[in-house]
Amino acid sequence: MRFHKPYGVLSQFTPEGRWRGLQDFIDLPGVYVAGRLDADSEGLLLLTSDGALQARIADPRFKMEKTYWVQVEGTPGEAALAALRDGVRLNDGPTRPARARRMEPPPAVWERDPPIRVRQRIPTAWIELVIREGRNRQVRRMTAAIGLPTLRLIRAAIGPYSLDGLAPGTWQAATVPAEPGG
């Protein structure tokens, strides 16, 4: 199934501290999240009842692309985008090359609650970033490494599955292919 995870929701059914869990949105026994998305990130989660399929979707060895829309503080120039495309050196090693482009015009997205912080004198921009890895907070660390801190992070797609037609907090059944990306 496809689920549009809102800001402030964990990628697990049980809530923790100030963060809500998936149980507030999904009442289906026996489904598990295939991959994670931080509570302060939004967007597409895939859930399945097939453990082997869950592992294939989440495991970077299978190279399923993940597409993110990233609102950053600052204006990305061609050098910053090229750095993302070449791979960025992080404290746990270099990232694989990514596809990166500035989103002009910015994507038409829903209002976030709470809204992002806005600084009057510092512009913001949107980047579409497509990666095949899934390290902890990787996208945020990649944009920070090129001097563009992430303000808002939305996962728009995982392989062939996207957020299309899903409002925040809603889910829809989906047939996941046996081989990711196929």
N, CA and C atoms as an extended XYZ file, in Angstrom:
546
Properties=species:S:1:pos:R:3:atomname:S:1:resname:S:1:resid:I:1 pbc="F F F"
N         0.836       -1.177        0.000 N   MET     1
C         0.000        0.000        0.000 CA  MET     1
C         0.875        1.233        0.000 C   MET     1
N         0.323        2.317       -0.535 N   ARG     2
C         0.991        3.614       -0.520 CA  ARG     2
C         0.368        4.453        0.590 C   ARG     2
N         1.203        5.132        1.357 N   PHE     3
C         0.727        6.007        2.432 CA  PHE     3
C         1.444        7.344        2.322 C   PHE     3
N         0.683        8.428        2.447 N   HIS     4
C         1.256        9.774        2.444 CA  HIS     4
C         1.466       10.188        3.896 C   HIS     4
N         2.706       10.025        4.364 N   LYS     5
C         3.038       10.309        5.757 CA  LYS     5
C         3.147       11.809        5.984 C   LYS     5
N         2.335       12.336        6.907 N   PRO     6
C         2.456       13.755        7.225 CA  PRO     6
C         3.672       14.031        8.124 C   PRO     6
N         4.031       15.295        8.232 N   TYR     7
C         5.052       15.743        9.174 CA  TYR     7
C         4.624       15.330       10.583 C   TYR     7
N         5.578       14.915       11.403 N   GLY     8
C         5.305       14.595       12.799 CA  GLY     8
C         4.813       13.187       13.053 C   GLY     8
N         4.914       12.331       12.038 N   VAL     9
C         4.477       10.939       12.173 CA  VAL     9
C         5.693       10.041       11.959 C   VAL     9
N         5.850        9.057       12.848 N   LEU    10
C         6.948        8.102       12.736 CA  LEU    10
C         6.642        7.049       11.679 C   LEU    10
N         7.677        6.384       11.178 N   SER    11
C         7.526        5.277       10.228 CA  SER    11
C         7.367        3.964       10.985 C   SER    11
N         6.553        3.999       12.018 N   GLN    12
C         6.240        2.817       12.829 CA  GLN    12
C         4.841        3.019       13.385 C   GLN    12
N         4.224        1.944       13.816 N   PHE    13
C         2.837        2.045       14.266 CA  PHE    13
C         2.707        2.645       15.662 C   PHE    13
N         3.704        2.467       16.502 N   THR    14
C         3.629        2.933       17.875 CA  THR    14
C         4.147        4.366       18.001 C   THR    14
N         3.384        5.267       18.642 N   PRO    15
C         3.876        6.630       18.842 CA  PRO    15
C         5.001        6.653       19.877 C   PRO    15
N         5.840        7.680       19.806 N   GLU    16
C         6.917        7.872       20.786 CA  GLU    16
C         7.031        9.352       21.094 C   GLU    16
N         6.997        9.693       22.366 N   GLY    17
C         7.155       11.086       22.766 CA  GLY    17
C         6.140       11.981       22.087 C   GLY    17
N         6.645       13.025       21.434 N   ARG    18
C         5.747       13.985       20.776 CA  ARG    18
C         5.305       13.538       19.392 C   ARG    18
N         5.865       12.441       18.871 N   TRP    19
C         5.570       11.987       17.515 CA  TRP    19
C         4.438       10.972       17.501 C   TRP    19
N         3.530       11.121       16.538 N   ARG    20
C         2.445       10.160       16.348 CA  ARG    20
C         2.964        8.937       15.596 C   ARG    20
N         2.198        7.840       15.664 N   GLY    21
C         2.547        6.622       14.950 CA  GLY    21
C         1.560        6.350       13.826 C   GLY    21
N         1.873        5.366       13.010 N   LEU    22
C         1.015        5.009       11.880 CA  LEU    22
C        -0.351        4.492       12.318 C   LEU    22
N        -0.452        3.995       13.555 N   GLN    23
C        -1.736        3.478       14.051 CA  GLN    23
C        -2.832        4.537       14.021 C   GLN    23
N        -2.463        5.799       14.025 N   ASP    24
C        -3.451        6.876       13.954 CA  ASP    24
C        -4.065        7.000       12.559 C   ASP    24
N        -3.478        6.333       11.558 N   PHE    25
C        -3.907        6.480       10.170 CA  PHE    25
C        -4.278        5.164        9.496 C   PHE    25
N        -3.645        4.075        9.923 N   ILE    26
C        -3.801        2.789        9.241 CA  ILE    26
C        -4.230        1.734       10.251 C   ILE    26
N        -5.368        1.106        9.992 N   ASP    27
C        -5.885        0.059       10.872 CA  ASP    27
C        -5.962       -1.255       10.100 C   ASP    27
N        -4.793       -1.724        9.665 N   LEU    28
C        -4.699       -2.992        8.944 CA  LEU    28
C        -3.666       -3.856        9.641 C   LEU    28
N        -4.060       -5.003       10.157 N   PRO    29
C        -3.082       -5.869       10.827 CA  PRO    29
C        -2.135       -6.515        9.816 C   PRO    29
N        -0.900       -6.745       10.252 N   GLY    30
C         0.050       -7.512        9.466 CA  GLY    30
C         0.759       -6.781        8.352 C   GLY    30
N         0.691       -5.451        8.305 N   VAL    31
C         1.457       -4.724        7.298 CA  VAL    31
C         2.648       -4.046        7.974 C   VAL    31
N         3.730       -3.952        7.220 N   TYR    32
C         4.967       -3.401        7.748 CA  TYR    32
C         5.523       -2.376        6.779 C   TYR    32
N         6.235       -1.405        7.313 N   VAL    33
C         6.831       -0.351        6.506 CA  VAL    33
C         8.050       -0.910        5.769 C   VAL    33
N         8.132       -0.608        4.481 N   ALA    34
C         9.285       -0.984        3.663 CA  ALA    34
C        10.133        0.275        3.488 C   ALA    34
N        11.101        0.461        4.350 N   GLY    35
C        11.915        1.670        4.353 CA  GLY    35
C        11.416        2.637        5.408 C   GLY    35
N        12.213        3.633        5.696 N   ARG    36
C        11.854        4.578        6.747 CA  ARG    36
C        11.851        5.993        6.206 C   ARG    36
N        11.162        6.850        6.932 N   LEU    37
C        11.124        8.272        6.641 CA  LEU    37
C        11.055        8.957        7.994 C   LEU    37
N        11.972        9.868        8.260 N   ASP    38
C        12.031       10.529        9.562 CA  ASP    38
C        10.720       11.224        9.900 C   ASP    38
N        10.470       11.396       11.182 N   ALA    39
C         9.239       12.061       11.638 CA  ALA    39
C         9.146       13.480       11.104 C   ALA    39
N        10.286       14.150       10.920 N   ASP    40
C        10.249       15.527       10.439 CA  ASP    40
C        10.301       15.620        8.912 C   ASP    40
N        10.144       14.478        8.249 N   SER    41
C        10.036       14.431        6.793 CA  SER    41
C         8.630       13.984        6.431 C   SER    41
N         8.233       14.278        5.206 N   GLU    42
C         6.889       13.963        4.738 CA  GLU    42
C         6.984       13.100        3.492 C   GLU    42
N         5.848       12.506        3.128 N   GLY    43
C         5.795       11.878        1.825 CA  GLY    43
C         5.492       10.409        1.830 C   GLY    43
N         5.927        9.757        0.746 N   LEU    44
C         5.528        8.395        0.438 CA  LEU    44
C         6.208        7.357        1.314 C   LEU    44
N         5.370        6.497        1.887 N   LEU    45
C         5.816        5.265        2.539 CA  LEU    45
C         5.124        4.121        1.823 C   LEU    45
N         5.829        3.020        1.626 N   LEU    46
C         5.216        1.796        1.130 CA  LEU    46
C         5.122        0.826        2.285 C   LEU    46
N         3.976        0.146        2.397 N   LEU    47
C         3.761       -0.863        3.426 CA  LEU    47
C         3.325       -2.149        2.745 C   LEU    47
N         3.730       -3.288        3.309 N   THR    48
C         3.390       -4.576        2.732 CA  THR    48
C         3.274       -5.623        3.836 C   THR    48
N         2.597       -6.717        3.538 N   SER    49
C         2.516       -7.845        4.470 CA  SER    49
C         3.533       -8.925        4.098 C   SER    49
N         4.279       -8.749        3.033 N   ASP    50
C         5.252       -9.708        2.540 CA  ASP    50
C         6.644       -9.302        3.022 C   ASP    50
N         7.185      -10.037        3.999 N   GLY    51
C         8.480       -9.693        4.592 CA  GLY    51
C         9.628       -9.687        3.598 C   GLY    51
N         9.643      -10.666        2.683 N   ALA    52
C        10.716      -10.714        1.680 CA  ALA    52
C        10.618       -9.514        0.741 C   ALA    52
N         9.418       -9.163        0.366 N   LEU    53
C         9.217       -8.005       -0.504 CA  LEU    53
C         9.602       -6.723        0.224 C   LEU    53
N         9.256       -6.639        1.496 N   GLN    54
C         9.626       -5.476        2.307 CA  GLN    54
C        11.140       -5.282        2.267 C   GLN    54
N        11.882       -6.355        2.457 N   ALA    55
C        13.347       -6.277        2.454 CA  ALA    55
C        13.870       -5.837        1.083 C   ALA    55
N        13.283       -6.366       -0.002 N   ARG    56
C        13.743       -5.988       -1.347 CA  ARG    56
C        13.490       -4.510       -1.629 C   ARG    56
N        12.372       -3.971       -1.146 N   ILE    57
C        12.077       -2.559       -1.382 CA  ILE    57
C        13.040       -1.675       -0.597 C   ILE    57
N        13.329       -2.051        0.643 N   ALA    58
C        14.118       -1.204        1.532 CA  ALA    58
C        15.630       -1.342        1.343 C   ALA    58
N        16.101       -2.484        0.857 N   ASP    59
C        17.528       -2.757        0.794 CA  ASP    59
C        18.206       -2.000       -0.353 C   ASP    59
N        19.240       -1.175       -0.045 N   PRO    60
C        19.933       -0.417       -1.093 CA  PRO    60
C        20.589       -1.299       -2.156 C   PRO    60
N        20.845       -2.576       -1.854 N   ARG    61
C        21.465       -3.451       -2.850 CA  ARG    61
C        20.602       -3.596       -4.100 C   ARG    61
N        19.296       -3.388       -3.956 N   PHE    62
C        18.391       -3.538       -5.096 CA  PHE    62
C        18.223       -2.231       -5.866 C   PHE    62
N        18.828       -1.157       -5.372 N   LYS    63
C        18.940        0.116       -6.080 CA  LYS    63
C        17.610        0.704       -6.532 C   LYS    63
N        16.573        0.579       -5.713 N   MET    64
C        15.308        1.215       -6.050 CA  MET    64
C        15.459        2.717       -5.825 C   MET    64
N        15.174        3.483       -6.853 N   GLU    65
C        15.314        4.935       -6.745 CA  GLU    65
C        14.287        5.521       -5.789 C   GLU    65
N        14.732        6.539       -5.061 N   LYS    66
C        13.847        7.312       -4.192 CA  LYS    66
C        13.973        8.771       -4.622 C   LYS    66
N        12.827        9.388       -4.904 N   THR    67
C        12.803       10.765       -5.372 CA  THR    67
C        12.338       11.671       -4.251 C   THR    67
N        13.130       12.690       -3.971 N   TYR    68
C        12.823       13.644       -2.905 CA  TYR    68
C        12.686       15.042       -3.475 C   TYR    68
N        11.748       15.788       -2.918 N   TRP    69
C        11.639       17.216       -3.170 CA  TRP    69
C        12.141       17.890       -1.911 C   TRP    69
N        13.173       18.705       -2.055 N   VAL    70
C        13.861       19.281       -0.913 CA  VAL    70
C        13.805       20.805       -0.997 C   VAL    70
N        13.186       21.423       -0.004 N   GLN    71
C        13.206       22.880        0.073 CA  GLN    71
C        14.426       23.248        0.901 C   GLN    71
N        15.304       24.037        0.302 N   VAL    72
C        16.563       24.386        0.956 CA  VAL    72
C        16.627       25.879        1.221 C   VAL    72
N        17.442       26.207        2.199 N   GLU    73
C        17.716       27.606        2.509 CA  GLU    73
C        18.885       28.031        1.637 C   GLU    73
N        18.654       29.035        0.803 N   GLY    74
C        19.680       29.484       -0.121 CA  GLY    74
C        19.273       29.173       -1.551 C   GLY    74
N        20.168       29.504       -2.470 N   THR    75
C        19.894       29.306       -3.892 CA  THR    75
C        20.934       28.346       -4.463 C   THR    75
N        20.514       27.175       -4.929 N   PRO    76
C        21.482       26.225       -5.474 CA  PRO    76
C        21.983       26.659       -6.847 C   PRO    76
N        23.278       26.822       -6.949 N   GLY    77
C        23.904       27.114       -8.234 CA  GLY    77
C        24.294       25.813       -8.916 C   GLY    77
N        24.816       25.922      -10.123 N   GLU    78
C        25.198       24.726      -10.874 CA  GLU    78
C        26.293       23.939      -10.154 C   GLU    78
N        27.204       24.613       -9.460 N   ALA    79
C        28.281       23.897       -8.746 CA  ALA    79
C        27.706       23.032       -7.626 C   ALA    79
N        26.718       23.550       -6.914 N   ALA    80
C        26.091       22.775       -5.832 CA  ALA    80
C        25.355       21.565       -6.396 C   ALA    80
N        24.622       21.761       -7.479 N   LEU    81
C        23.900       20.642       -8.099 CA  LEU    81
C        24.878       19.607       -8.654 C   LEU    81
N        25.978       20.080       -9.238 N   ALA    82
C        27.001       19.168       -9.762 CA  ALA    82
C        27.613       18.343       -8.634 C   ALA    82
N        27.821       18.952       -7.471 N   ALA    83
C        28.368       18.217       -6.322 CA  ALA    83
C        27.418       17.087       -5.920 C   ALA    83
N        26.112       17.359       -5.909 N   LEU    84
C        25.138       16.312       -5.594 CA  LEU    84
C        25.177       15.205       -6.651 C   LEU    84
N        25.310       15.599       -7.906 N   ARG    85
C        25.342       14.618       -8.999 CA  ARG    85
C        26.590       13.740       -8.945 C   ARG    85
N        27.699       14.313       -8.468 N   ASP    86
C        28.962       13.571       -8.405 CA  ASP    86
C        29.068       12.686       -7.171 C   ASP    86
N        28.286       12.993       -6.132 N   GLY    87
C        28.406       12.310       -4.851 CA  GLY    87
C        29.060       13.241       -3.857 C   GLY    87
N        28.504       13.298       -2.681 N   VAL    88
C        28.956       14.222       -1.645 CA  VAL    88
C        29.686       13.420       -0.571 C   VAL    88
N        30.788       13.956       -0.069 N   ARG    89
C        31.508       13.284        1.016 CA  ARG    89
C        30.826       13.633        2.334 C   ARG    89
N        30.365       12.592        3.037 N   LEU    90
C        29.766       12.736        4.363 CA  LEU    90
C        30.700       12.111        5.385 C   LEU    90
N        30.412       12.292        6.669 N   ASN    91
C        31.301       11.745        7.700 CA  ASN    91
C        31.348       10.213        7.679 C   ASN    91
N        30.354        9.549        7.075 N   ASP    92
C        30.362        8.087        6.977 CA  ASP    92
C        30.717        7.625        5.560 C   ASP    92
N        31.375        8.498        4.802 N   GLY    93
C        31.843        8.134        3.464 CA  GLY    93
C        31.083        8.870        2.382 C   GLY    93
N        31.565        8.741        1.149 N   PRO    94
C        30.921        9.444        0.043 CA  PRO    94
C        29.576        8.811       -0.328 C   PRO    94
N        28.668        9.645       -0.810 N   THR    95
C        27.399        9.128       -1.305 CA  THR    95
C        27.587        8.690       -2.749 C   THR    95
N        26.680        7.880       -3.212 N   ARG    96
C        26.668        7.530       -4.625 CA  ARG    96
C        26.200        8.757       -5.413 C   ARG    96
N        26.576        8.830       -6.665 N   PRO    97
C        26.062        9.936       -7.480 CA  PRO    97
C        24.530        9.944       -7.475 C   PRO    97
N        23.970       11.137       -7.508 N   ALA    98
C        22.520       11.317       -7.484 CA  ALA    98
C        22.113       12.090       -8.727 C   ALA    98
N        20.835       12.056       -9.018 N   ARG    99
C        20.294       12.984      -10.012 CA  ARG    99
C        19.779       14.180       -9.233 C   ARG    99
N        20.112       15.373       -9.679 N   ALA   100
C        19.715       16.587       -8.966 CA  ALA   100
C        19.380       17.682       -9.964 C   ALA   100
N        18.277       18.373       -9.686 N   ARG   101
C        17.916       19.518      -10.511 CA  ARG   101
C        17.129       20.500       -9.664 C   ARG   101
N        17.246       21.757      -10.019 N   ARG   102
C        16.438       22.781       -9.361 CA  ARG   102
C        15.027       22.687       -9.916 C   ARG   102
N        14.036       22.782       -9.050 N   MET   103
C        12.639       22.690       -9.459 CA  MET   103
C        12.093       24.095       -9.714 C   MET   103
N        11.972       24.432      -10.978 N   GLU   104
C        11.430       25.723      -11.396 CA  GLU   104
C        10.293       25.469      -12.359 C   GLU   104
N         9.089       25.835      -12.032 N   PRO   105
C         8.669       26.475      -10.786 CA  PRO   105
C         8.694       25.469       -9.641 C   PRO   105
N         8.609       25.964       -8.397 N   PRO   106
C         8.568       25.059       -7.243 CA  PRO   106
C         7.354       24.129       -7.333 C   PRO   106
N         7.432       22.953       -6.723 N   PRO   107
C         6.292       22.034       -6.780 CA  PRO   107
C         5.085       22.613       -6.031 C   PRO   107
N         3.909       22.257       -6.485 N   ALA   108
C         2.672       22.668       -5.810 CA  ALA   108
C         2.438       21.664       -4.679 C   ALA   108
N         2.791       22.063       -3.469 N   VAL   109
C         2.662       21.162       -2.326 CA  VAL   109
C         1.683       21.736       -1.312 C   VAL   109
N         1.232       20.896       -0.429 N   TRP   110
C         0.295       21.219        0.632 CA  TRP   110
C         0.991       22.052        1.704 C   TRP   110
N         0.202       22.749        2.505 N   GLU   111
C         0.748       23.506        3.642 CA  GLU   111
C         1.226       22.518        4.696 C   GLU   111
N         2.334       22.826        5.316 N   ARG   112
C         2.841       21.967        6.386 CA  ARG   112
C         2.424       22.547        7.726 C   ARG   112
N         2.096       21.672        8.669 N   ASP   113
C         1.742       22.084       10.020 CA  ASP   113
C         2.690       21.393       10.989 C   ASP   113
N         3.586       22.137       11.629 N   PRO   114
C         3.766       23.582       11.589 CA  PRO   114
C         4.533       23.988       10.334 C   PRO   114
N         4.389       25.265        9.936 N   PRO   115
C         5.120       25.731        8.751 CA  PRO   115
C         6.626       25.769        9.010 C   PRO   115
N         7.402       25.773        7.924 N   ILE   116
C         8.861       25.878        8.063 CA  ILE   116
C         9.220       27.269        8.553 C   ILE   116
N        10.435       27.401        9.094 N   ARG   117
C        10.897       28.729        9.485 CA  ARG   117
C        11.268       29.501        8.227 C   ARG   117
N        10.980       30.765        8.225 N   VAL   118
C        11.282       31.613        7.073 CA  VAL   118
C        12.116       32.784        7.549 C   VAL   118
N        13.211       33.039        6.847 N   ARG   119
C        14.040       34.210        7.131 CA  ARG   119
C        13.853       35.179        5.975 C   ARG   119
N        13.458       36.390        6.293 N   GLN   120
C        13.127       37.358        5.249 CA  GLN   120
C        14.266       37.627        4.285 C   GLN   120
N        15.495       37.617        4.759 N   ARG   121
C        16.630       38.003        3.922 CA  ARG   121
C        17.318       36.818        3.233 C   ARG   121
N        16.858       35.612        3.488 N   ILE   122
C        17.493       34.442        2.882 CA  ILE   122
C        16.472       33.727        1.994 C   ILE   122
N        16.770       33.613        0.696 N   PRO   123
C        15.820       32.958       -0.210 CA  PRO   123
C        15.783       31.446        0.027 C   PRO   123
N        14.728       30.825       -0.459 N   THR   124
C        14.636       29.371       -0.439 CA  THR   124
C        14.422       28.894       -1.868 C   THR   124
N        14.724       27.623       -2.100 N   ALA   125
C        14.544       27.016       -3.418 CA  ALA   125
C        14.215       25.538       -3.214 C   ALA   125
N        13.704       24.919       -4.267 N   TRP   126
C        13.387       23.492       -4.250 CA  TRP   126
C        14.330       22.750       -5.187 C   TRP   126
N        14.803       21.588       -4.709 N   ILE   127
C        15.650       20.695       -5.489 CA  ILE   127
C        14.942       19.345       -5.571 C   ILE   127
N        14.959       18.733       -6.751 N   GLU   128
C        14.544       17.333       -6.859 CA  GLU   128
C        15.815       16.505       -6.813 C   GLU   128
N        15.869       15.567       -5.875 N   LEU   129
C        17.050       14.739       -5.664 CA  LEU   129
C        16.628       13.275       -5.747 C   LEU   129
N        17.274       12.515       -6.625 N   VAL   130
C        16.964       11.099       -6.802 CA  VAL   130
C        18.191       10.300       -6.386 C   VAL   130
N        18.009        9.452       -5.362 N   ILE   131
C        19.117        8.654       -4.833 CA  ILE   131
C        18.748        7.176       -4.825 C   ILE   131
N        19.764        6.335       -4.679 N   ARG   132
C        19.570        4.881       -4.609 CA  ARG   132
C        20.113        4.326       -3.296 C   ARG   132
N        20.321        5.202       -2.344 N   GLU   133
C        20.804        4.791       -1.025 CA  GLU   133
C        19.732        5.138       -0.007 C   GLU   133
N        20.010        4.888        1.249 N   GLY   134
C        19.064        5.242        2.288 CA  GLY   134
C        19.741        5.366        3.641 C   GLY   134
N        20.839        6.069        3.698 N   ARG   135
C        21.519        6.262        4.978 CA  ARG   135
C        20.689        7.169        5.878 C   ARG   135
N        20.986        7.104        7.156 N   ASN   136
C        20.276        7.921        8.134 CA  ASN   136
C        20.393        9.401        7.786 C   ASN   136
N        19.250       10.045        7.593 N   ARG   137
C        19.147       11.480        7.312 CA  ARG   137
C        20.043       11.916        6.152 C   ARG   137
N        20.207       11.037        5.179 N   GLN   138
C        21.153       11.252        4.086 CA  GLN   138
C        20.869       12.509        3.279 C   GLN   138
N        19.631       12.730        2.865 N   VAL   139
C        19.334       13.886        2.025 CA  VAL   139
C        19.642       15.175        2.778 C   VAL   139
N        19.256       15.244        4.035 N   ARG   140
C        19.536       16.443        4.842 CA  ARG   140
C        21.043       16.672        4.974 C   ARG   140
N        21.782       15.595        5.162 N   ARG   141
C        23.233       15.726        5.291 CA  ARG   141
C        23.880       16.111        3.965 C   ARG   141
N        23.329       15.626        2.854 N   MET   142
C        23.868       15.979        1.539 CA  MET   142
C        23.690       17.466        1.252 C   MET   142
N        22.490       17.985        1.513 N   THR   143
C        22.279       19.409        1.225 CA  THR   143
C        23.082       20.291        2.175 C   THR   143
N        23.226       19.857        3.420 N   ALA   144
C        24.044       20.625        4.368 CA  ALA   144
C        25.502       20.648        3.917 C   ALA   144
N        25.986       19.533        3.369 N   ALA   145
C        27.381       19.447        2.927 CA  ALA   145
C        27.686       20.406        1.784 C   ALA   145
N        26.680       20.799        1.017 N   ILE   146
C        26.905       21.751       -0.079 CA  ILE   146
C        26.466       23.163        0.310 C   ILE   146
N        26.195       23.371        1.613 N   GLY   147
C        25.895       24.700        2.118 CA  GLY   147
C        24.449       25.144        1.956 C   GLY   147
N        23.541       24.189        1.752 N   LEU   148
C        22.123       24.507        1.579 CA  LEU   148
C        21.301       23.674        2.564 C   LEU   148
N        21.096       24.173        3.785 N   PRO   149
C        20.359       23.395        4.781 CA  PRO   149
C        18.928       23.085        4.318 C   PRO   149
N        18.475       21.876        4.630 N   THR   150
C        17.113       21.456        4.293 CA  THR   150
C        16.119       22.090        5.245 C   THR   150
N        15.089       22.705        4.675 N   LEU   151
C        13.988       23.260        5.464 CA  LEU   151
C        12.786       22.322        5.465 C   LEU   151
N        12.560       21.665        4.342 N   ARG   152
C        11.416       20.762        4.205 CA  ARG   152
C        11.826       19.632        3.273 C   ARG   152
N        11.439       18.404        3.644 N   LEU   153
C        11.830       17.231        2.876 CA  LEU   153
C        10.601       16.372        2.616 C   LEU   153
N        10.331       16.135        1.323 N   ILE   154
C         9.176       15.346        0.899 CA  ILE   154
C         9.673       14.219        0.000 C   ILE   154
N         9.345       12.964        0.361 N   ARG   155
C         9.658       11.859       -0.559 CA  ARG   155
C         8.479       11.750       -1.516 C   ARG   155
N         8.745       12.027       -2.782 N   ALA   156
C         7.695       12.063       -3.796 CA  ALA   156
C         7.472       10.710       -4.463 C   ALA   156
N         8.508        9.853       -4.479 N   ALA   157
C         8.367        8.560       -5.158 CA  ALA   157
C         9.382        7.562       -4.634 C   ALA   157
N         8.993        6.296       -4.738 N   ILE   158
C         9.886        5.161       -4.490 CA  ILE   158
C         9.711        4.263       -5.705 C   ILE   158
N        10.768        4.138       -6.506 N   GLY   159
C        10.645        3.364       -7.738 CA  GLY   159
C         9.467        3.883       -8.561 C   GLY   159
N         8.565        2.990       -8.979 N   PRO   160
C         7.439        3.411       -9.819 CA  PRO   160
C         6.249        3.984       -9.041 C   PRO   160
N         6.346        4.049       -7.737 N   TYR   161
C         5.219        4.497       -6.910 CA  TYR   161
C         5.415        5.936       -6.470 C   TYR   161
N         4.332        6.717       -6.538 N   SER   162
C         4.434        8.126       -6.200 CA  SER   162
C         3.309        8.545       -5.263 C   SER   162
N         3.400        9.785       -4.833 N   LEU   163
C         2.364       10.384       -3.988 CA  LEU   163
C         1.112       10.769       -4.761 C   LEU   163
N         1.162       10.706       -6.064 N   ASP   164
C         0.043       11.173       -6.888 CA  ASP   164
C        -1.292       10.663       -6.360 C   ASP   164
N        -2.213       11.606       -6.155 N   GLY   165
C        -3.568       11.265       -5.732 CA  GLY   165
C        -3.744       11.000       -4.260 C   GLY   165
N        -2.694       11.143       -3.459 N   LEU   166
C        -2.789       10.889       -2.017 CA  LEU   166
C        -2.652       12.192       -1.238 C   LEU   166
N        -3.661       12.509       -0.439 N   ALA   167
C        -3.579       13.659        0.460 CA  ALA   167
C        -2.804       13.244        1.705 C   ALA   167
N        -2.188       14.187        2.412 N   PRO   168
C        -1.477       13.823        3.639 CA  PRO   168
C        -2.390       13.036        4.591 C   PRO   168
N        -1.833       11.940        5.127 N   GLY   169
C        -2.559       11.113        6.082 CA  GLY   169
C        -3.459       10.074        5.463 C   GLY   169
N        -3.443        9.930        4.119 N   THR   170
C        -4.293        8.927        3.469 CA  THR   170
C        -3.451        7.828        2.859 C   THR   170
N        -4.094        6.681        2.617 N   TRP   171
C        -3.399        5.549        2.012 CA  TRP   171
C        -4.273        4.924        0.942 C   TRP   171
N        -3.622        4.127        0.097 N   GLN   172
C        -4.314        3.450       -0.989 CA  GLN   172
C        -3.604        2.134       -1.252 C   GLN   172
N        -4.376        1.094       -1.516 N   ALA   173
C        -3.797       -0.200       -1.857 CA  ALA   173
C        -3.007       -0.072       -3.161 C   ALA   173
N        -1.908       -0.802       -3.251 N   ALA   174
C        -1.086       -0.802       -4.464 CA  ALA   174
C        -0.472       -2.173       -4.612 C   ALA   174
N        -0.318       -2.612       -5.835 N   THR   175
C         0.356       -3.863       -6.112 CA  THR   175
C         1.824       -3.559       -6.334 C   THR   175
N         2.681       -4.142       -5.515 N   VAL   176
C         4.111       -3.896       -5.618 CA  VAL   176
C         4.701       -4.999       -6.484 C   VAL   176
N         5.505       -4.664       -7.507 N   PRO   177
C         6.092       -5.689       -8.373 CA  PRO   177
C         7.038       -6.597       -7.596 C   PRO   177
N         7.176       -7.835       -8.078 N   ALA   178
C         8.057       -8.791       -7.417 CA  ALA   178
C         9.499       -8.325       -7.429 C   ALA   178
N         9.912       -7.682       -8.489 N   GLU   179
C        11.265       -7.149       -8.570 CA  GLU   179
C        11.166       -5.625       -8.585 C   GLU   179
N        11.685       -4.929       -7.548 N   PRO   180
C        11.600       -3.468       -7.503 CA  PRO   180
C        12.114       -2.845       -8.793 C   PRO   180
N        11.387       -1.815       -9.237 N   GLY   181
C        11.760       -1.101      -10.445 CA  GLY   181
C        11.304       -1.790      -11.707 C   GLY   181
N        10.637       -2.940      -11.577 N   GLY   182
C        10.265       -3.669      -12.787 CA  GLY   182
C         8.820       -3.774      -13.008 C   GLY   182
